[in-house]
mmCIF file of C-alpha atoms in Angstrom:
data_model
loop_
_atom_site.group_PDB
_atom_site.id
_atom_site.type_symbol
_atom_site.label_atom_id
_atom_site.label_comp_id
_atom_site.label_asym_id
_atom_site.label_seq_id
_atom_site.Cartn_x
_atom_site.Cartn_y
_atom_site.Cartn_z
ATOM 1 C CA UNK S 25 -13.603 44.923 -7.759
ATOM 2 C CA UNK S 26 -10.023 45.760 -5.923
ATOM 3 C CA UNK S 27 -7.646 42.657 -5.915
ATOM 4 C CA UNK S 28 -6.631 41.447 -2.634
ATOM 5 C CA UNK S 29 -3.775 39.501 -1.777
ATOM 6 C CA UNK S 30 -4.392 38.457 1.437
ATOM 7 C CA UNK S 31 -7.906 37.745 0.337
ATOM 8 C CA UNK S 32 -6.707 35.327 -2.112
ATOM 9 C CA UNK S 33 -4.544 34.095 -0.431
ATOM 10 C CA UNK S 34 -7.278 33.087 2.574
ATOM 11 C CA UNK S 35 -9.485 32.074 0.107
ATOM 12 C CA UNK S 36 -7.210 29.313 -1.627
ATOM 13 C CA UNK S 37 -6.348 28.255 1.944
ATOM 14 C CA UNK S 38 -9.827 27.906 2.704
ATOM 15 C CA UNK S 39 -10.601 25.370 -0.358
ATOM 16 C CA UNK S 40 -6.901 23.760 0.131
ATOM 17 C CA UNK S 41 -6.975 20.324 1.641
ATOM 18 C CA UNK S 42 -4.700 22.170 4.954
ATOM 19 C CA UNK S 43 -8.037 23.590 5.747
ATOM 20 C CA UNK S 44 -10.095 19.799 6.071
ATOM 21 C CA UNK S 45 -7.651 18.781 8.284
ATOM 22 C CA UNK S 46 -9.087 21.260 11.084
ATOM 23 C CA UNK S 47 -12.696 19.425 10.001
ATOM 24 C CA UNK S 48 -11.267 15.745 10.211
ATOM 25 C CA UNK S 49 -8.089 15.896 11.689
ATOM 26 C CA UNK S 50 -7.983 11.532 11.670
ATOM 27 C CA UNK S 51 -6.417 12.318 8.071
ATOM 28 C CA UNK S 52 -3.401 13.880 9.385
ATOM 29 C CA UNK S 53 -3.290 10.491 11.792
ATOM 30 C CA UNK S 54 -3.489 8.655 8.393
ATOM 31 C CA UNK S 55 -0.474 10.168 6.763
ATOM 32 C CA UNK S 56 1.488 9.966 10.166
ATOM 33 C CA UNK S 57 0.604 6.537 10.086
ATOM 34 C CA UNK S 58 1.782 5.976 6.628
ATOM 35 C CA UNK S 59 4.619 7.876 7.246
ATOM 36 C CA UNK S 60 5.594 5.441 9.697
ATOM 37 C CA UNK S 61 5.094 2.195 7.156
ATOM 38 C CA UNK S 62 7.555 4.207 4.508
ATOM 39 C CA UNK S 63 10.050 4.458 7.421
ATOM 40 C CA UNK S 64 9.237 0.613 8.093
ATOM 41 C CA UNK S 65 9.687 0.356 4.850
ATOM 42 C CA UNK S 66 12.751 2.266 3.370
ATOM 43 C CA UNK S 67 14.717 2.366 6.406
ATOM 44 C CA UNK S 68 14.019 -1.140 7.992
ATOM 45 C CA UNK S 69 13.814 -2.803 5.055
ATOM 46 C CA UNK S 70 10.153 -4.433 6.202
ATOM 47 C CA UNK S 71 9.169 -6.107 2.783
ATOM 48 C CA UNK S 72 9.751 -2.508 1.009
ATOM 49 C CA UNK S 73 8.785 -3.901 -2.531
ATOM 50 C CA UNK S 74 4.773 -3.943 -1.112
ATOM 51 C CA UNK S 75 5.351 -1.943 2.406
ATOM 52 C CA UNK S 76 6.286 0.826 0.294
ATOM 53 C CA UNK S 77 3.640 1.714 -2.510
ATOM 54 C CA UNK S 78 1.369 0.359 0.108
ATOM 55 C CA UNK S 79 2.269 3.119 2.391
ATOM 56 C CA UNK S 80 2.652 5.736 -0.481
ATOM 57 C CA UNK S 81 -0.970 4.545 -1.683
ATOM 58 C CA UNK S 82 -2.383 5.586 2.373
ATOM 59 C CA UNK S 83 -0.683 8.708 1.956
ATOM 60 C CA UNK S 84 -2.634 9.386 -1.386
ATOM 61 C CA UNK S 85 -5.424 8.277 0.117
ATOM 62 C CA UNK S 86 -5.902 10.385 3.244
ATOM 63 C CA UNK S 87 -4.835 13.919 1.256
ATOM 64 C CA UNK S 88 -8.081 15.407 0.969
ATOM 65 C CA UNK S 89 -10.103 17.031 -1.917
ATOM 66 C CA UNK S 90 -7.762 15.018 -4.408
ATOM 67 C CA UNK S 91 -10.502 12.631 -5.892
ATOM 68 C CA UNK S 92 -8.210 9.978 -6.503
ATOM 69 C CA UNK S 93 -10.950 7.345 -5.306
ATOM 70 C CA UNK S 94 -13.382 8.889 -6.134
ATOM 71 C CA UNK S 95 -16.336 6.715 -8.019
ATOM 72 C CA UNK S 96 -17.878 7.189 -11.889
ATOM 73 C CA UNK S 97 -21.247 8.827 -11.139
ATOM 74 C CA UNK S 98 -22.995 9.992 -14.407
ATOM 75 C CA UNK S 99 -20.274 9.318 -17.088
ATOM 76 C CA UNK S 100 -17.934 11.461 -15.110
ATOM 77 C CA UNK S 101 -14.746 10.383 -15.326
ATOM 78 C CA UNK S 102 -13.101 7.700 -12.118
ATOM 79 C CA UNK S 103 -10.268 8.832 -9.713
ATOM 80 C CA UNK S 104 -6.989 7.060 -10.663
ATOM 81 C CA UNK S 105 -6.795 4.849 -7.074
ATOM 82 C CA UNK S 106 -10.432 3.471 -8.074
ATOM 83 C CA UNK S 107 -9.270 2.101 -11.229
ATOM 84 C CA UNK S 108 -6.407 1.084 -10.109
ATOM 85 C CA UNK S 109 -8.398 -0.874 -7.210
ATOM 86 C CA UNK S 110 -10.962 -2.648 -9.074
ATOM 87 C CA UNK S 111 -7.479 -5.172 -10.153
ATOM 88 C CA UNK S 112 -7.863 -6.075 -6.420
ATOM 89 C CA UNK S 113 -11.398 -6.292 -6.331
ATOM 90 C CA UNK S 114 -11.490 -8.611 -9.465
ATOM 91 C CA UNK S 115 -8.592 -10.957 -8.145
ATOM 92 C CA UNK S 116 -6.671 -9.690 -11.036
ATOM 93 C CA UNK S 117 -3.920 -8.518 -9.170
ATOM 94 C CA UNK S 118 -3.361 -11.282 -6.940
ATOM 95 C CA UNK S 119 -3.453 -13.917 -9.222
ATOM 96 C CA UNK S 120 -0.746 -12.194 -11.249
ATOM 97 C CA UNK S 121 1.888 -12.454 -8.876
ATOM 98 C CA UNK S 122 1.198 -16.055 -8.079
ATOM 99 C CA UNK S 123 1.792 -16.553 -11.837
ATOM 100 C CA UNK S 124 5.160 -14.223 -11.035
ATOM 101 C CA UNK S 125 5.857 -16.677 -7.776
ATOM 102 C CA UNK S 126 5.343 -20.094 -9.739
ATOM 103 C CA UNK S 127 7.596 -18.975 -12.747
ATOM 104 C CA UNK S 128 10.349 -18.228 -9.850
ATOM 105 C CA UNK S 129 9.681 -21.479 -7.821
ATOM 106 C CA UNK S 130 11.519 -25.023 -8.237
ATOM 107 C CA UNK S 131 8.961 -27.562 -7.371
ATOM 108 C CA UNK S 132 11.421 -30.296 -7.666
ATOM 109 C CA UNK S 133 11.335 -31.150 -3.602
ATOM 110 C CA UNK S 134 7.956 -31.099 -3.269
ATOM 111 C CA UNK S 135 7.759 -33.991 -6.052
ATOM 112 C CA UNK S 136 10.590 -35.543 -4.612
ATOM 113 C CA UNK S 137 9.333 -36.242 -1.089
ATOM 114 C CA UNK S 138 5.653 -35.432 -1.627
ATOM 115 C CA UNK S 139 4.882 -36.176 2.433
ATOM 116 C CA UNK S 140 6.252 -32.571 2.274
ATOM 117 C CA UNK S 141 2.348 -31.997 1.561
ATOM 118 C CA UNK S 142 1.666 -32.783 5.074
ATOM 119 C CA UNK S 143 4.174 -30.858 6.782
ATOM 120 C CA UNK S 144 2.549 -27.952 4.270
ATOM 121 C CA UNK S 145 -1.099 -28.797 5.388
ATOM 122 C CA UNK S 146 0.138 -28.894 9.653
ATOM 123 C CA UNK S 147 1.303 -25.689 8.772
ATOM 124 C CA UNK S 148 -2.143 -23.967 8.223
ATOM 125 C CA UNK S 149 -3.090 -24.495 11.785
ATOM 126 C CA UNK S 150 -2.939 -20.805 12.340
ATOM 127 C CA UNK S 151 -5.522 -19.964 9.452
ATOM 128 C CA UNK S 152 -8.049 -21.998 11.864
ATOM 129 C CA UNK S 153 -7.022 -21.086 14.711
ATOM 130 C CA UNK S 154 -6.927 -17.733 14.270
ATOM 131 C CA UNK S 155 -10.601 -18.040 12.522
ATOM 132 C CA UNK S 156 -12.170 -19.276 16.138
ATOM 133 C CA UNK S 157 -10.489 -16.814 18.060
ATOM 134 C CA UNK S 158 -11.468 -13.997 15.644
ATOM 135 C CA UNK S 159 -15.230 -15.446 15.980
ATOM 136 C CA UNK S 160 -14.484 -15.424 19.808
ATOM 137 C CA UNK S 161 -13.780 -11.945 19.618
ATOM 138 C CA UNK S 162 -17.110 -10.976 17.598
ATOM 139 C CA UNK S 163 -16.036 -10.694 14.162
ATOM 140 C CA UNK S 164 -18.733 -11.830 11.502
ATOM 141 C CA UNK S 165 -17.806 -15.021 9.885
ATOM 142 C CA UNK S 166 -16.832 -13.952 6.452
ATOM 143 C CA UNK S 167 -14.700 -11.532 8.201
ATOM 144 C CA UNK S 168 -13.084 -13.783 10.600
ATOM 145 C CA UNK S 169 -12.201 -16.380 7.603
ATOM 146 C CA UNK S 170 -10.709 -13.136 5.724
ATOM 147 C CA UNK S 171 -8.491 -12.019 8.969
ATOM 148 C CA UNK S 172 -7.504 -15.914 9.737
ATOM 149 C CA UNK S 173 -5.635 -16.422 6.060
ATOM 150 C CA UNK S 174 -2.575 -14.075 7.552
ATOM 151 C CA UNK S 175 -1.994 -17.321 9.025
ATOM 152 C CA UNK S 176 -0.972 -18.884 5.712
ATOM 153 C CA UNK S 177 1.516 -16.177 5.285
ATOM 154 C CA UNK S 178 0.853 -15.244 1.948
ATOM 155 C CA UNK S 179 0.044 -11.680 1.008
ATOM 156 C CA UNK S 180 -1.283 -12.365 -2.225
ATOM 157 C CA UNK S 181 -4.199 -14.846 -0.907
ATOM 158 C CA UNK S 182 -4.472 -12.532 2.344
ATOM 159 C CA UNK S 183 -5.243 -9.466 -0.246
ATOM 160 C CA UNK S 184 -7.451 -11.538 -2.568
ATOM 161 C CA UNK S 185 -9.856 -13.009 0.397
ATOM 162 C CA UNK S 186 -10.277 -9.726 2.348
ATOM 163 C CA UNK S 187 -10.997 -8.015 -1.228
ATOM 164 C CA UNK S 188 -13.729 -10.505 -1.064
ATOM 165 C CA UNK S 189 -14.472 -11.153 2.535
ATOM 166 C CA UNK S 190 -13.746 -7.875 4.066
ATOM 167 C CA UNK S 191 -12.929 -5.192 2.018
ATOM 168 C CA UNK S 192 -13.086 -2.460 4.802
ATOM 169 C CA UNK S 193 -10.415 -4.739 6.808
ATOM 170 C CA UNK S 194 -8.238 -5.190 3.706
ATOM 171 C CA UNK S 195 -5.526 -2.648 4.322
ATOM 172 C CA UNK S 196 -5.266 -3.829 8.141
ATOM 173 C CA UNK S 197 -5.035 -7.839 6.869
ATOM 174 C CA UNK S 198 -2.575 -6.620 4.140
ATOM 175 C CA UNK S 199 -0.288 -5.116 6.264
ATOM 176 C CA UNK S 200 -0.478 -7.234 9.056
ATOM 177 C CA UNK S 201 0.512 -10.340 6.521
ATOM 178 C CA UNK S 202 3.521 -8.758 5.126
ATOM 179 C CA UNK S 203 4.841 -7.448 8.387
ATOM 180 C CA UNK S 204 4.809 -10.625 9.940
ATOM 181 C CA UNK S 205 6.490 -12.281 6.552
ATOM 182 C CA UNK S 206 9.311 -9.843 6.974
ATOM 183 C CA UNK S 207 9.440 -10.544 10.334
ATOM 184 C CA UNK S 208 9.636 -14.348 9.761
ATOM 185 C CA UNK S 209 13.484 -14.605 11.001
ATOM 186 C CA UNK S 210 12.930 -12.753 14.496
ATOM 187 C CA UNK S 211 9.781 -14.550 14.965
ATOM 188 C CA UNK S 212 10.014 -17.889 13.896
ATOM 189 C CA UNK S 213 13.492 -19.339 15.734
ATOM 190 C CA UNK S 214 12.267 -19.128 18.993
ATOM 191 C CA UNK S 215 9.433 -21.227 18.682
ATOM 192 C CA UNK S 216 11.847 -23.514 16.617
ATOM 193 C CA UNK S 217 14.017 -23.671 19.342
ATOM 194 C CA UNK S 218 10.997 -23.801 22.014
ATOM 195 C CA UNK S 219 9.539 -27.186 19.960
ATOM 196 C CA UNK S 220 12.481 -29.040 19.377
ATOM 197 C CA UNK S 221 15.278 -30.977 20.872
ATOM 198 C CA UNK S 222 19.303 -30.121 19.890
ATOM 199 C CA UNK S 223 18.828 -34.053 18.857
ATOM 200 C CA UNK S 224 16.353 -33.633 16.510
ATOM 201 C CA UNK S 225 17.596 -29.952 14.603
ATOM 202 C CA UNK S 226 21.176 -31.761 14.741
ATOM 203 C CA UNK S 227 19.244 -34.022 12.163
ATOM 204 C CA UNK S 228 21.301 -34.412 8.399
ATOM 205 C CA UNK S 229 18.883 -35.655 5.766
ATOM 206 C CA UNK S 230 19.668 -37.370 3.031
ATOM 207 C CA UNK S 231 19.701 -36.107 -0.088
ATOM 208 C CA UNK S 232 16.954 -35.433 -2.319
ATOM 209 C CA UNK S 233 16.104 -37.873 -5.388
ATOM 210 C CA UNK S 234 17.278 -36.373 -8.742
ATOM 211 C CA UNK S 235 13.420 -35.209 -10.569
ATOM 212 C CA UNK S 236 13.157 -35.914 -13.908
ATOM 213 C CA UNK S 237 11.883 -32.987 -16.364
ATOM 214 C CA UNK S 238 8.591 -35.239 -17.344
ATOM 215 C CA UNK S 239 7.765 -34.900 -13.522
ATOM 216 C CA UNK S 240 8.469 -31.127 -13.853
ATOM 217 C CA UNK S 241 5.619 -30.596 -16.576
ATOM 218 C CA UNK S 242 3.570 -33.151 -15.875
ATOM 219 C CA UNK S 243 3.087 -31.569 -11.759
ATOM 220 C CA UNK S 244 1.465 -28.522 -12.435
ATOM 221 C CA UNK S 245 -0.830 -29.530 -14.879
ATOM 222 C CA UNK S 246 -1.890 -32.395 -12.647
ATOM 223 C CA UNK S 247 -2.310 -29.893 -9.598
ATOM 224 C CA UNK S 248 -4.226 -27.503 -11.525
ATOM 225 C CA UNK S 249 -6.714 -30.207 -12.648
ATOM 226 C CA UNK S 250 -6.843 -32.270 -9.141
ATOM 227 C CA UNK S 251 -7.244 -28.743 -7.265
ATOM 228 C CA UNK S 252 -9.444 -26.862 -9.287
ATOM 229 C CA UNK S 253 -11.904 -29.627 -9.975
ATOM 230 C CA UNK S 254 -11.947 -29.902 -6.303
ATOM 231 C CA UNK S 255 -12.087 -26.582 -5.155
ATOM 232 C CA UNK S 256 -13.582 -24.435 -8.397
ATOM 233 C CA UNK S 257 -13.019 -21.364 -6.210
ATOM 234 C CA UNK S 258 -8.812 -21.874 -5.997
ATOM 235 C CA UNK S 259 -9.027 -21.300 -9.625
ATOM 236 C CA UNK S 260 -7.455 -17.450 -10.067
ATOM 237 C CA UNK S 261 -4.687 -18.712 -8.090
ATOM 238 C CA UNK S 262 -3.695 -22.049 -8.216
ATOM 239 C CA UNK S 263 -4.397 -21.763 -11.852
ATOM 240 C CA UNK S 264 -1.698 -18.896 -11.840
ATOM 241 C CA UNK S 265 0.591 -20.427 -9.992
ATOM 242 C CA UNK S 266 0.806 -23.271 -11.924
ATOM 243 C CA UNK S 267 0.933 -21.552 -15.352
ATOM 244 C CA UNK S 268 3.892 -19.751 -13.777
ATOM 245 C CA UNK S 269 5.308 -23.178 -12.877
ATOM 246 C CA UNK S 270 4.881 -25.011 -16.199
ATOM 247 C CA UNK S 271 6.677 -21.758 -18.093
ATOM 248 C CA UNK S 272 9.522 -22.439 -15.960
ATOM 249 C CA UNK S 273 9.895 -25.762 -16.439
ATOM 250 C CA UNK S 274 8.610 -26.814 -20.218
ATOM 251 C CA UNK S 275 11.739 -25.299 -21.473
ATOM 252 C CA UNK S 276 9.980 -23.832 -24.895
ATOM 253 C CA UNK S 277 8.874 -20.482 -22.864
ATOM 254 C CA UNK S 278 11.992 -19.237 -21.275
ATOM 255 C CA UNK S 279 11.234 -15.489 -22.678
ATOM 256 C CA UNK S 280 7.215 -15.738 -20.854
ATOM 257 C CA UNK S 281 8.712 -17.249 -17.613
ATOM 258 C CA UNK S 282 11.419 -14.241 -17.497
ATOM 259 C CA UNK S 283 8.571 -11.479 -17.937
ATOM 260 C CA UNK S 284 6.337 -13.217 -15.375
ATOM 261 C CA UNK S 285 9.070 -13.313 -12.749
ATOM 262 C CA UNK S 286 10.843 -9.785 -13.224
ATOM 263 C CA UNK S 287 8.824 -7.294 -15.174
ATOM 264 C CA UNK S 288 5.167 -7.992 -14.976
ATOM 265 C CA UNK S 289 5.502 -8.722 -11.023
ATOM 266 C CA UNK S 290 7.257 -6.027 -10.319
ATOM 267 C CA UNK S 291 4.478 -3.785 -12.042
ATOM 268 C CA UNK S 292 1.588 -5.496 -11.154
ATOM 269 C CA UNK S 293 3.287 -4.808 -7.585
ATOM 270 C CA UNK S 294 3.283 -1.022 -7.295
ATOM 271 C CA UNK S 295 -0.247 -1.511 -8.628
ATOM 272 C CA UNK S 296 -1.199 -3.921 -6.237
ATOM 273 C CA UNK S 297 0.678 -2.223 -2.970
ATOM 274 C CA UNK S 298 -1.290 1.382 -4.200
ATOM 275 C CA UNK S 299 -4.493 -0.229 -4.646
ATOM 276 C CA UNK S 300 -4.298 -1.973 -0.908
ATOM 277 C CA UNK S 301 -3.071 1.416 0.457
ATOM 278 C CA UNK S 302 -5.810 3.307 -0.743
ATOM 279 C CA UNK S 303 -8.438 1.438 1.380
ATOM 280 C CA UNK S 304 -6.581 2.441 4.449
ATOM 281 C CA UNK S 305 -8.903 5.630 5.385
ATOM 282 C CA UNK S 306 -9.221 6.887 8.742
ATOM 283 C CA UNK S 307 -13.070 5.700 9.501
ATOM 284 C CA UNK S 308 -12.201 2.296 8.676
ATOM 285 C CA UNK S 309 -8.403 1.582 9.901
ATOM 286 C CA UNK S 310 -7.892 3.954 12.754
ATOM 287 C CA UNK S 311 -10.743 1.521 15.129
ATOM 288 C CA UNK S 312 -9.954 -0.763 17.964
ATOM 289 C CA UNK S 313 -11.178 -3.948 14.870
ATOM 290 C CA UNK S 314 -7.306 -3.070 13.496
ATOM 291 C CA UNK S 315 -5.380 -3.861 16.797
ATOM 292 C CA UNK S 316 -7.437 -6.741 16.820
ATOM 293 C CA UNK S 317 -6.591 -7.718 13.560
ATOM 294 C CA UNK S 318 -3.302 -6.966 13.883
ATOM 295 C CA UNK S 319 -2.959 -9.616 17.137
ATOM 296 C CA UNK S 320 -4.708 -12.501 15.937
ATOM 297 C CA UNK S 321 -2.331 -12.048 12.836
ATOM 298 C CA UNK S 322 0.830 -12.770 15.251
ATOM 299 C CA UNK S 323 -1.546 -15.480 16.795
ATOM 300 C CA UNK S 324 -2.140 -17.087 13.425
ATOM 301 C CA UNK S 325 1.656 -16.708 12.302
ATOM 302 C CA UNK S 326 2.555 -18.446 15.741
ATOM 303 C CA UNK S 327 -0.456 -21.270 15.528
ATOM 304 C CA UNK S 328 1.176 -22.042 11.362
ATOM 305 C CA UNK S 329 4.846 -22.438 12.945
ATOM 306 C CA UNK S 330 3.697 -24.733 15.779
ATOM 307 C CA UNK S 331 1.735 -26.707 13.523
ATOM 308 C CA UNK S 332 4.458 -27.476 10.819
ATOM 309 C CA UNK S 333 7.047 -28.383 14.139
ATOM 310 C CA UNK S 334 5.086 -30.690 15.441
ATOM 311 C CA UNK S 335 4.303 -32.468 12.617
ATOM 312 C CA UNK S 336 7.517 -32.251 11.823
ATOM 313 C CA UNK S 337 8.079 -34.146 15.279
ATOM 314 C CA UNK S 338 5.579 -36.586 13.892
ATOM 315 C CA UNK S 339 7.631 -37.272 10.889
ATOM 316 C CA UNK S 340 10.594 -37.430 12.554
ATOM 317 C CA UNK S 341 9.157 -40.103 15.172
ATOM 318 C CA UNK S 342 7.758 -42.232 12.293
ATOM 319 C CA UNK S 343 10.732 -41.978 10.223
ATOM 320 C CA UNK S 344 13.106 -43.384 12.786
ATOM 321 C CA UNK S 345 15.056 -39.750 12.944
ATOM 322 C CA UNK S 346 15.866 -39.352 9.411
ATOM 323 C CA UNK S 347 13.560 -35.891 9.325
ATOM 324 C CA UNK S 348 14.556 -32.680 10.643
ATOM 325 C CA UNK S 349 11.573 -31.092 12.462
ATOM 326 C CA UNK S 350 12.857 -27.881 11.663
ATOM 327 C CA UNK S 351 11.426 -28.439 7.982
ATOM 328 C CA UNK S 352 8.454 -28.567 9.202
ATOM 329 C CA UNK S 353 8.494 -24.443 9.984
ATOM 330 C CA UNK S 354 8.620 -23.719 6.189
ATOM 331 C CA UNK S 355 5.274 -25.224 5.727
ATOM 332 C CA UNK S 356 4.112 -21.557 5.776
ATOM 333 C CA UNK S 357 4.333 -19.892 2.317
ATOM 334 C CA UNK S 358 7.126 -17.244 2.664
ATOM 335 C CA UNK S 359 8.972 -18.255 -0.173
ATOM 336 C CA UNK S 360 11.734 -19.104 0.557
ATOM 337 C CA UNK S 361 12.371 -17.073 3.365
ATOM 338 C CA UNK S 362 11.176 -19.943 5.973
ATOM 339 C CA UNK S 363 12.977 -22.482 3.830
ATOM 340 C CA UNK S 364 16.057 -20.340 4.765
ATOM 341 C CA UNK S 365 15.239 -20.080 8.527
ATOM 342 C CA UNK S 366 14.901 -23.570 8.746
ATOM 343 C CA UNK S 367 18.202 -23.851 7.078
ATOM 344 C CA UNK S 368 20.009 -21.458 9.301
ATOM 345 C CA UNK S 369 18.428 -22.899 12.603
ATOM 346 C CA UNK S 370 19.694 -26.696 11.395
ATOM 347 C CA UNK S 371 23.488 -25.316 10.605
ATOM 348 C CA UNK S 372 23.337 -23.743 14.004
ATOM 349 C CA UNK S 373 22.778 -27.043 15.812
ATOM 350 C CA UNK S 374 24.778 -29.062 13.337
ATOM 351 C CA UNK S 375 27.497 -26.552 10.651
ATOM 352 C CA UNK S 376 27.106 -29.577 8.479
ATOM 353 C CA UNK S 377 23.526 -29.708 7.950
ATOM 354 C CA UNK S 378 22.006 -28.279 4.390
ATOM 355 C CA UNK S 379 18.229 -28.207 5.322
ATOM 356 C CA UNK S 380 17.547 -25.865 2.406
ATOM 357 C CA UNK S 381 16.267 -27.966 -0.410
ATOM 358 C CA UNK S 382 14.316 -30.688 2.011
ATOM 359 C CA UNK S 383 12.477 -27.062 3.815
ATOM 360 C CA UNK S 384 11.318 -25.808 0.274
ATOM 361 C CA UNK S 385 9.164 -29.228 -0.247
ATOM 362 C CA UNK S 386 7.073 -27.566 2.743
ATOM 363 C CA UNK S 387 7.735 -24.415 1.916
ATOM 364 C CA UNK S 388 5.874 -24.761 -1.888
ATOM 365 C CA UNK S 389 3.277 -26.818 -0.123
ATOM 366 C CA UNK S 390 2.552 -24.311 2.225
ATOM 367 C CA UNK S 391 1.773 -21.832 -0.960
ATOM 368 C CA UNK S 392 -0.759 -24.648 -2.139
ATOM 369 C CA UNK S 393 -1.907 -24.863 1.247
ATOM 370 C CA UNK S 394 -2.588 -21.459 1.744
ATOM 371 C CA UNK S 395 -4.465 -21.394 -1.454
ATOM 372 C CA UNK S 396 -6.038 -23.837 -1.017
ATOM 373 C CA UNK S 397 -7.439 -22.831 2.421
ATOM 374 C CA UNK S 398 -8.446 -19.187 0.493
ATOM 375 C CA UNK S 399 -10.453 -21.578 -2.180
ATOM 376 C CA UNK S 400 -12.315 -23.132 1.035
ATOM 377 C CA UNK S 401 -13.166 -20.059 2.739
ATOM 378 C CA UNK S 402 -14.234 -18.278 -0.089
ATOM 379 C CA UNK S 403 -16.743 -21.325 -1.488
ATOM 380 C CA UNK S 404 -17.901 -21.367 2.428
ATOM 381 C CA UNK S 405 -18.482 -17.408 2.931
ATOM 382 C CA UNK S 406 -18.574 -16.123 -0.505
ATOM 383 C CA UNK S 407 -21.588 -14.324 -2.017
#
């Protein structure tokens, strides 16, 4: 048979993945889309460390005829994006960087004004308001619980609910949750601002009691105890978290608590941001459910803010002014980005006013918090 190079060459076009854009061409959305979150990403600097392999993971995703997620059937062998996935789907993934976050966290003003637990708690008014709203706008419950946690503002316990909840919405909740973290210091002041008098964010507290190392060690086994014997379901995180926190702090694991902050959560990262990327596919992210998703995130985000000010305004009331509202802001658990919001907010009212250490008592409650509120949620909807 006479070789034909233009015949070849159709035919290899023909079985190439340029050809299944012609049958699908939603794909070729997909990678424009992703496209987009690696400009987001690289050139606005929009959380890159997760926006990133996130993005690079929906590229993967949408290229066809590459198998990557592609599922055993009869001893064949997995694509490389399924295995990397099932870490998400077994909250393995998740719970690893909460043990990254509690080896890099001080909870030393948390224990020294515990009401900071309150300002933390006020602060998860978005994850419930957000819920009704999503319920409102005909989401199933499980799904409306998954979409409300962006209002905790914590990717980790956004991505391990909606693995659970709503794994078709995950990629949507993912990067709706870390968007709105980076976004934290153009979003955030306003409202601050909005909520609360010059008076009040002129406010200098008074410095924090010195915490003893006992208190240090003691905390986090005492939270992981209290919290999981309350809520069994908060155990992949809070137990990680605190694990992370007691290497820190007991002094005898210096080497663990360095690997937990820096190496391992900076792998399990790229593993984590690939494996959320490559549920983004076009039948299940490019739909009208996304957008929504997307707004009740901002709603959520808003709702959390409000609710730490004004119980920040509480505290400030009862207290006879000695509490800055604007503490009450970092009950959401971008650590310690809010913490630093709050702080810049209070030096622009007052140039003498350090809020930083009195905002990250809310700021590590609101990580509790959040986790907490993913513990609920899942014992409520979970299978």
């Amino acid at each position: 048979m006479q070789f034909s190079f233009f015949g070849a060459l159709g035919s290899i076009l023909a079985s190439s993945g340029f050809a299944s854009f012609l049958e699908d061409p939603r794909s070729l959305i997909m990678i424009i889309i992703a496209c987009v979150l690696l400009y987001m990403g690289i050139g606005k600097k929009f959380e890159p460390l997760l926006l990133v392999p996130i993005a690079f993971g929906m590229l993967l995703a949408n290229l066809p005829l590459t198998g990557l997620l592609n599922a055993p059937v009869d001893g064949s062998s997995p694509g490389m994006l399924w295995v990397f996935y099932q870490g998400v789907q077994h909250a393995i993934y998740p719970s690893i960087i909460f043990l990254g976050i509690g080896a890099m966290t001080d909870f030393g003003p948390l224990i020294a004004r515990p009401s900071s637990l309150l300002l933390g708690a006020a602060a998860q008014l978005g994850i419930f308001s957000a819920f009704l709203l999503a319920l409102v706008l005909g989401f199933p419950g499980a799904v409306a619980a998954a979409i409300a946690i962006i209002g905790g503002a914590d990717g980790p316990t956004s991505i391990l609910v909606a693995s659970r909840l709503a794994p078709d919405y995950l990629p949507a909740i993912a990067i709706a949750a870390y968007s709105y973290m980076a976004l934290i210091p153009l979003i955030q002041p306003p409202i601050m601002r909005l909520l609360t008098t010059k008076k009040e964010r002129e406010v200098k507290m008074e410095q924090l009691r010195q915490v003893s190392k006992t208190e240090k060690i003691v905390f986090p086994i005492a939270v992981a105890i209290i919290v999981i014997l309350l809520i069994p379901d908060t155990a992949p995180l809070i137990g990680m978290l605190m694990l992370g926190n007691l290497l820190r702090e007991c002094g005898v694991t210096d080497r663990l608590s360095d690997t937990a902050q820096n190496a391992l959560c900076n792998i399990v990262t790229i593993f984590l941001g690939l494996s959320v990327g490559c549920k983004a596919i076009a039948s299940t992210f490019l739909t009208w459910e996304t957008i929504k998703i997307i707004i009740l995130g901002l709603i959520a985000f808003t709702f959390s803010t409000v609710g730490g000010l004004l119980f920040g305004k509480v505290m400030y009331k009862l207290t006879g002014g000695k509490v800055n509202p604007l503490i009450g802001s970092a009950g959401v658990s971008a650590v310690p980005m809010a913490a630093r919001v709050s702080q810049v907010e209070g030096q622009k009212a007052n140039p003498a006013n350090f809020l930083l250490m009195h905002a990250m008592g809310p700021n590590v409650a609101g990580v509790i918090g959040s986790a907490v509120a993913a513990g609920f949620v899942l014992k409520v909807f979970g299978a």
